[in-house]
Amino acid sequence: MGFEASEKVVELNARLQAFMEEHIYPREHDWDEWCLDQDNLWQVPPWYDGIREKAREAGLWNLFLPHEYAPWSPGLTNVEIAPLFETMSKVTWAQAVFNCNAPDRGNMEVLAKYGTEEQQEQWLNPLLAGEIRSAYAMTEPQVASSDATNMELEIRRDGDEYVLNGRKWWTTGAVSPRCKIMLVMGKSNPDAERHRQHSTILVPRDTPGIKLVRTLRVFDSLHSPGGEAELLFDDVRVPASNMIKGEGCGFEIAQGRLGPGRFQYAMGLVGLAQRCLELMCARADERVAFGEKLIKKTSVQHEIARCRCDIEQARLLTLQAAHVMDTQGMKAAIPYISMVKIVAPNMAQQVADRAMQVFGGAGVSQDTLIPHVFALARFSRIADGPDEVHMSQLGKLTARDLNGISR
Ligand SMILES: Cc1cc2nc3c(=O)[nH]c(=O)nc-3n(C[C@H](O)[C@H](O)[C@H](O)COP(=O)(O)OP(=O)(O)OC[C@H]3O[C@@H](n4cnc5c(N)ncnc54)[C@H](O)[C@@H]3O)c2cc1C
């Protein structure tokens, strides 16, 4: 099927593109240099909030929430959101300018879907306004966290409060002073059925008893200004009203948290890969080796062709995932979500690798975003659930759906 964008989306995408040209591409390298300076650790550049405000005023804000999340959604379908994500992802830090970045977008979705009015008032509204940041703390160092039912952090009811004890790591964004709230998953009902033992609870970042054990480096980068934290929870007390949806709903929330988020993640990787391809083509057209431009060399032509095929396949698959979500609902989209989760990070890693090679030494330097894309695509094959978990799920679903068809 075709995925022609509606007039509304063409216009919105053009405005987004113009915003990227005016405010983001010119500052791409400033951001890297500023964030790498140790004196600026965990801070944002001085110009950053100004351009976020401009994006908000321009209505280029919270575009990640599909129309069923009214009144907070700008009213777009998943298929309409997809090309916007490609555009806003062509610079590694740009999604956050439009308040569309992970992990905040998944957390906002949880609060919009499951939060009480009080929880929405206290935490969702400031997140939607971009006034605060959030984190999602599921993964624990001592257990295989690709299986969410393994989580051990204890959530114990004590009168009008819950008490949390345990350890989390890889909590993205939790090092930033802007992070004010965390969605923490832990075990509250150890005697219940395996998928009903866990809960997700809201924990303000400054609650006494939360200790930052260390910041983790990703391929030796601190990922400032958000960071990835290892946290100790030592008798951390929060009001009972901070429980999201109810005791025992943690696994359901973990599964549901990344519905639209997963195809948006994939479309982000398509955007980054497309940018690598654009840079690769420009470089091949100007760089001369052994008497001719690189673009004249068959091997370079083939690498460019492979990139284009791979990106277009991933783009169309991601649009299809969004289309199935729009027309048949989340359940029908599950196999497509698994497919894009497997395909998009691997595709972006391959494309970045090829672009790197065409750039030679410059390809591994700070002069382009290519090394960032390579690293991001590589850790994405773990961070949002390892490839193997998505492949096993897809394999099982496929065997179930196709079993008996050939007979
Ligand atoms: C940069 C980054 C950011 C992250 N951000 C967050 C965050 O914000 N919040 C959060 O809670 N977590 C976050 N994570 C953690 C991430 O979700 C976990 O690393 C991931 O779920 C895998 O869990 P694990 O590391 O315990 O690996 P394990 O569960 O120990 O798995 C290790 C390996 O075992 C293999 N494996 C696992 N299951 C299967 C299977 N079924 N079949 C075959 N092989 C299998 C895979 O090769 C897998 O990579 C982040 C991770 C990274 C790297």
XYZ file of C-alpha atoms and ligand atoms in Angstrom:
460
model
C 0.000 0.000 0.000
C 1.031 3.633 -0.392
C 1.782 5.977 2.482
C 1.247 9.387 0.891
C 1.334 12.082 3.530
C -1.770 14.227 3.965
C -1.612 17.949 3.206
C -1.585 18.677 6.921
C 1.482 16.466 7.437
C 3.312 17.818 4.386
C 2.878 21.333 5.784
C 3.894 20.308 9.314
C 6.920 18.416 8.042
C 8.016 21.417 5.969
C 7.845 23.620 9.067
C 9.770 21.039 11.064
C 12.412 20.840 8.334
C 12.695 24.652 8.235
C 13.084 24.713 12.029
C 15.859 22.109 11.816
C 17.626 24.204 9.149
C 17.344 27.449 11.095
C 17.907 26.357 14.683
C 19.354 22.878 14.914
C 21.763 21.989 12.079
C 23.812 25.175 12.640
C 24.277 24.207 16.310
C 24.943 20.509 15.789
C 28.652 20.696 16.585
C 28.233 23.345 19.300
C 26.104 20.855 21.195
C 28.778 18.124 21.066
C 31.618 20.432 22.052
C 29.614 22.009 24.848
C 28.430 18.700 26.304
C 31.898 17.151 26.150
C 33.410 19.976 28.210
C 33.760 18.600 31.769
C 32.831 22.015 33.189
C 29.359 21.632 31.642
C 28.596 18.112 32.846
C 24.843 17.433 33.215
C 23.941 20.932 32.023
C 22.444 22.077 28.699
C 23.965 24.754 26.460
C 22.755 28.322 27.205
C 20.880 28.578 23.884
C 19.025 25.280 24.289
C 15.952 26.378 26.272
C 15.467 29.296 23.883
C 15.077 27.048 20.854
C 12.807 24.677 22.777
C 10.558 27.625 23.543
C 10.546 28.577 19.851
C 9.574 25.002 18.911
C 6.753 25.104 21.420
C 5.486 28.460 20.176
C 5.603 27.130 16.601
C 3.346 24.196 17.571
C 6.155 21.721 16.892
C 5.671 20.157 20.292
C 4.577 16.798 21.762
C 4.051 15.443 18.258
C 4.598 11.909 19.550
C 1.164 11.459 21.129
C -1.372 9.981 18.670
C -4.907 11.352 18.503
C -6.415 8.874 20.988
C -4.478 10.744 23.689
C -6.711 13.797 23.378
C -6.683 16.397 24.925
C -2.875 16.199 25.069
C -2.330 14.983 21.518
C -1.911 17.330 18.548
C -4.384 15.019 16.794
C -2.208 12.981 14.426
C -2.422 9.296 13.512
C 0.610 7.034 13.873
C 1.189 7.066 10.103
C 1.130 10.877 10.198
C 3.567 10.998 13.104
C 6.099 8.674 11.415
C 7.580 11.067 8.777
C 7.792 13.826 11.388
C 9.931 11.539 13.518
C 12.233 10.884 10.593
C 12.764 14.614 10.088
C 13.292 15.490 13.752
C 15.742 12.637 14.256
C 18.343 13.716 11.735
C 20.381 15.274 14.522
C 21.009 13.048 17.543
C 19.696 15.478 20.199
C 16.892 17.130 18.195
C 13.915 15.069 19.388
C 14.229 16.663 22.833
C 13.919 20.156 21.321
C 10.386 19.149 20.279
C 9.659 17.396 23.619
C 9.544 14.076 21.776
C 12.525 12.245 23.266
C 12.866 8.964 25.154
C 12.418 8.138 27.960
C 10.061 11.073 28.581
C 7.697 10.249 25.736
C 7.107 6.685 27.009
C 6.657 7.973 30.552
C 4.185 10.634 29.416
C 2.278 7.959 27.553
C 2.044 5.824 30.712
C 0.793 8.778 32.756
C -1.702 9.765 30.062
C -2.971 6.186 29.788
C -2.912 4.927 33.381
C -2.334 7.949 35.644
C -4.909 9.304 38.095
C -6.017 12.921 37.692
C -3.722 13.899 40.571
C -0.739 12.101 39.046
C -1.443 13.752 35.714
C -1.726 17.167 37.292
C 1.455 16.789 39.304
C 3.721 15.043 36.797
C 2.203 14.714 33.313
C 1.403 18.401 32.858
C 4.930 19.671 33.684
C 6.404 16.919 31.487
C 4.156 17.908 28.587
C 5.162 21.521 29.164
C 8.826 20.489 29.031
C 9.473 21.967 32.472
C 10.860 18.777 33.981
C 12.419 15.509 32.779
C 11.773 11.922 33.867
C 13.341 8.466 33.954
C 12.161 4.878 33.754
C 13.891 2.498 36.160
C 13.311 -1.147 35.366
C 16.701 -2.768 34.705
C 18.672 -4.225 37.625
C 22.338 -5.212 37.595
C 21.985 -8.566 39.381
C 19.273 -10.120 37.144
C 18.735 -10.683 33.400
C 16.515 -7.678 32.784
C 15.485 -8.582 29.244
C 12.924 -10.639 31.190
C 10.889 -8.014 33.081
C 9.468 -10.634 35.440
C 12.959 -11.036 36.968
C 12.945 -7.615 38.688
C 13.689 -7.850 42.410
C 13.511 -4.302 43.823
C 11.087 -4.611 46.738
C 7.982 -2.410 46.906
C 6.390 -2.992 50.339
C 3.195 -1.376 51.603
C 3.538 0.300 55.008
C 0.390 2.154 56.096
C -0.198 5.081 53.727
C 3.176 4.621 52.086
C 5.204 2.245 49.974
C 8.814 1.501 50.897
C 11.319 0.692 48.135
C 14.556 -1.256 48.586
C 16.823 -2.441 45.790
C 19.152 -1.427 43.012
C 18.599 -0.187 39.454
C 21.001 0.607 36.659
C 20.930 2.008 33.140
C 18.315 4.512 34.272
C 18.526 6.944 31.364
C 18.207 10.631 32.211
C 18.365 10.155 35.986
C 21.705 11.931 36.382
C 20.393 15.217 34.991
C 19.304 17.793 37.594
C 16.239 18.337 35.380
C 15.016 14.809 36.134
C 12.337 15.238 38.804
C 10.324 12.032 38.594
C 11.063 8.355 38.010
C 8.729 5.500 37.118
C 10.178 2.613 39.092
C 9.256 -1.016 38.518
C 9.597 -3.474 41.380
C 8.168 -6.533 43.064
C 5.152 -5.768 45.270
C 3.213 -9.051 45.238
C 5.709 -11.939 45.308
C 2.978 -14.536 45.887
C 0.876 -13.550 42.877
C 0.977 -15.185 39.441
C 4.342 -14.446 37.701
C 3.023 -11.598 35.517
C 1.125 -9.979 38.416
C 3.953 -9.722 40.943
C 5.283 -6.337 39.838
C 4.140 -2.744 40.088
C 5.239 0.605 38.700
C 5.334 3.478 41.121
C 6.137 7.184 40.873
C 9.225 8.185 42.827
C 10.335 11.833 42.909
C 14.057 11.900 42.074
C 14.923 13.830 45.258
C 13.223 11.372 47.655
C 15.490 10.603 50.646
C 17.157 7.194 50.372
C 17.930 7.343 46.636
C 21.681 7.202 46.141
C 23.464 7.744 42.839
C 25.993 4.881 42.993
C 27.718 5.878 39.742
C 27.133 7.152 36.256
C 27.577 4.563 33.510
C 29.515 5.277 30.346
C 28.214 4.053 26.975
C 31.116 3.291 24.626
C 33.020 5.549 27.019
C 30.614 8.470 26.667
C 28.780 9.858 29.710
C 25.749 10.851 27.615
C 25.591 14.225 29.362
C 23.257 16.045 29.928
C 20.893 13.075 30.595
C 23.255 10.322 31.655
C 22.684 6.710 32.610
C 22.542 6.107 36.359
C 23.124 3.232 38.720
C 20.877 3.894 41.709
C 20.488 2.411 45.163
C 17.046 2.563 46.817
C 17.474 2.367 50.576
C 14.173 2.553 52.473
C 12.749 5.027 49.960
C 9.254 6.075 51.075
C 6.541 7.451 48.779
C 2.797 8.010 49.349
C 0.552 5.056 48.467
C -1.205 7.330 45.952
C 1.986 7.201 43.805
C 1.157 3.677 42.634
C 0.323 3.645 38.906
C -2.870 1.809 37.932
C -2.652 -0.627 40.846
C -0.491 -3.260 42.475
C 0.484 -6.047 40.099
C 0.202 -3.933 36.916
C 3.953 -3.343 36.463
C 4.474 -5.962 33.771
C 1.429 -4.766 31.832
C 2.724 -1.170 32.028
C 6.241 -2.232 30.945
C 4.724 -4.018 27.917
C 2.288 -1.223 27.069
C 4.754 1.621 27.671
C 6.389 1.421 24.317
C 3.559 1.025 21.833
C 3.806 4.037 19.544
C 7.229 4.539 21.158
C 8.649 1.500 19.412
C 7.792 2.559 15.881
C 8.872 6.113 16.722
C 12.203 4.710 17.914
C 12.527 2.846 14.625
C 11.628 5.938 12.587
C 14.228 7.880 14.559
C 16.820 5.358 13.430
C 15.578 5.710 9.837
C 16.119 9.484 10.139
C 19.637 9.046 11.488
C 20.514 6.497 8.809
C 19.117 8.753 6.082
C 21.323 11.583 7.360
C 24.385 9.276 7.238
C 23.491 8.397 3.640
C 23.126 12.071 2.678
C 26.544 12.828 4.194
C 28.042 9.762 2.521
C 26.791 10.835 -0.926
C 28.091 14.379 -0.501
C 31.490 13.091 0.606
C 31.722 10.583 -2.242
C 30.964 13.366 -4.698
C 33.765 15.657 -3.497
C 36.587 13.372 -2.328
C 39.146 12.357 -4.966
C 41.317 9.240 -4.556
C 43.543 7.651 -7.200
C 42.523 10.178 -9.822
C 38.774 10.098 -9.541
C 35.938 10.994 -7.198
C 34.950 8.251 -4.789
C 31.486 8.205 -6.354
C 33.063 6.863 -9.577
C 34.227 3.743 -7.785
C 31.909 0.795 -8.203
C 32.366 -0.372 -4.625
C 31.249 3.019 -3.272
C 28.264 3.082 -5.638
C 27.258 -0.349 -4.356
C 27.541 0.686 -0.726
C 25.348 3.723 -1.387
C 22.829 1.548 -3.218
C 22.753 -0.962 -0.345
C 22.158 1.850 2.140
C 19.296 3.237 0.107
C 17.648 -0.200 -0.186
C 18.079 -0.917 3.515
C 16.745 2.466 4.631
C 13.754 2.359 2.315
C 12.848 -1.166 3.444
C 13.042 -0.122 7.101
C 11.058 3.071 6.435
C 8.241 1.201 4.676
C 8.145 -1.510 7.331
C 7.925 1.137 10.050
C 5.124 2.933 8.212
C 3.347 -0.408 7.891
C 3.689 -0.945 11.670
C 2.176 2.502 12.230
C -0.594 1.777 9.708
C -1.546 -1.518 11.389
C -1.603 0.275 14.760
C -3.931 2.902 13.318
C -6.286 0.552 11.536
C -6.246 -2.707 13.550
C -4.961 -1.718 16.983
C -1.981 -2.560 19.117
C -2.568 -6.325 19.326
C -2.492 -6.760 15.552
C 0.607 -4.557 15.383
C 2.689 -6.698 17.770
C 4.461 -8.728 15.026
C 5.225 -5.496 13.137
C 6.591 -3.883 16.273
C 8.909 -6.883 16.718
C 9.941 -6.613 13.054
C 10.871 -2.914 13.246
C 12.650 -3.489 16.549
C 14.829 -6.115 14.865
C 15.288 -4.364 11.518
C 15.785 -0.669 12.315
C 18.785 -0.734 14.705
C 20.620 -3.336 12.601
C 19.934 -1.282 9.472
C 21.180 1.966 11.079
C 24.307 0.249 12.403
C 25.098 -1.089 8.908
C 24.442 2.247 7.210
C 26.604 4.138 9.718
C 29.362 1.548 9.247
C 29.335 2.022 5.461
C 29.224 5.808 5.734
C 32.161 5.666 8.158
C 34.212 3.707 5.660
C 33.552 6.177 2.833
C 34.597 9.060 5.117
C 37.914 7.382 5.973
C 39.562 8.883 9.082
C 36.986 11.669 9.267
C 34.317 8.976 9.624
C 35.476 8.030 13.117
C 36.160 11.630 14.195
C 33.920 14.248 15.787
C 33.385 15.962 12.401
C 30.125 14.147 11.615
C 27.375 12.427 13.602
C 28.273 9.069 12.040
C 30.093 7.618 15.109
C 27.152 8.665 17.316
C 24.735 6.884 15.002
C 26.915 3.780 14.945
C 27.049 3.673 18.764
C 23.378 4.498 19.213
C 22.253 1.847 16.736
C 24.525 -0.710 18.377
C 23.275 -0.149 21.914
C 19.684 0.050 20.643
C 20.049 -3.645 19.818
C 20.176 -4.180 23.595
C 18.568 -1.162 25.253
C 14.982 -1.559 24.113
C 15.062 -5.331 24.603
C 17.786 -7.441 22.962
C 17.382 -8.477 19.310
C 17.024 -12.107 20.358
C 13.990 -11.437 22.556
C 12.152 -9.714 19.702
C 13.186 -12.484 17.301
C 11.938 -15.226 19.610
C 8.630 -13.427 20.039
C 8.257 -12.895 16.301
C 9.283 -16.492 15.561
C 6.654 -17.859 17.927
C 3.914 -15.584 16.586
C 4.800 -16.419 13.004
C 4.811 -20.176 13.626
C 1.445 -19.871 15.381
C -0.074 -17.795 12.552
C 1.309 -19.887 9.709
C 1.019 -23.336 11.244
C -1.204 -25.458 9.052
C -1.407 -23.000 6.132
C 0.543 -25.272 3.755
C -1.593 -28.325 4.466
C 22.269 2.968 26.648
C 21.259 2.192 27.401
C 20.148 2.839 27.936
C 19.218 2.132 28.704
N 18.166 2.803 29.289
C 17.359 2.152 30.158
C 16.369 2.856 30.910
O 16.191 4.065 30.748
N 15.641 2.157 31.820
C 15.805 0.817 32.033
O 15.119 0.246 32.869
N 16.733 0.110 31.309
C 17.508 0.750 30.398
N 18.482 0.058 29.713
C 18.685 -1.348 29.998
C 18.162 -2.291 28.933
O 16.762 -2.243 28.891
C 18.687 -3.708 29.299
O 20.096 -3.674 29.152
C 18.053 -4.754 28.415
O 16.702 -4.949 28.736
C 18.783 -6.091 28.552
O 18.862 -6.483 29.896
P 20.282 -6.932 30.481
O 21.268 -5.852 30.244
O 20.068 -7.372 31.889
O 20.717 -8.159 29.598
P 20.355 -9.690 29.864
O 18.912 -9.845 30.154
O 21.347 -10.229 30.833
O 20.628 -10.307 28.429
C 21.972 -10.444 27.946
C 21.955 -11.087 26.593
O 21.378 -12.374 26.681
C 20.791 -12.712 25.448
N 19.383 -13.060 25.657
C 18.516 -12.572 26.548
N 17.296 -13.091 26.387
C 17.382 -13.956 25.346
C 16.462 -14.804 24.683
N 15.168 -14.868 25.039
N 16.924 -15.558 23.650
C 18.228 -15.497 23.270
N 19.119 -14.695 23.858
C 18.716 -13.934 24.886
C 20.907 -11.485 24.552
O 22.009 -11.613 23.695
C 21.125 -10.386 25.542
O 21.779 -9.245 24.983
C 19.383 0.748 28.901
C 20.500 0.073 28.334
C 21.421 0.777 27.601
C 22.599 0.070 27.029
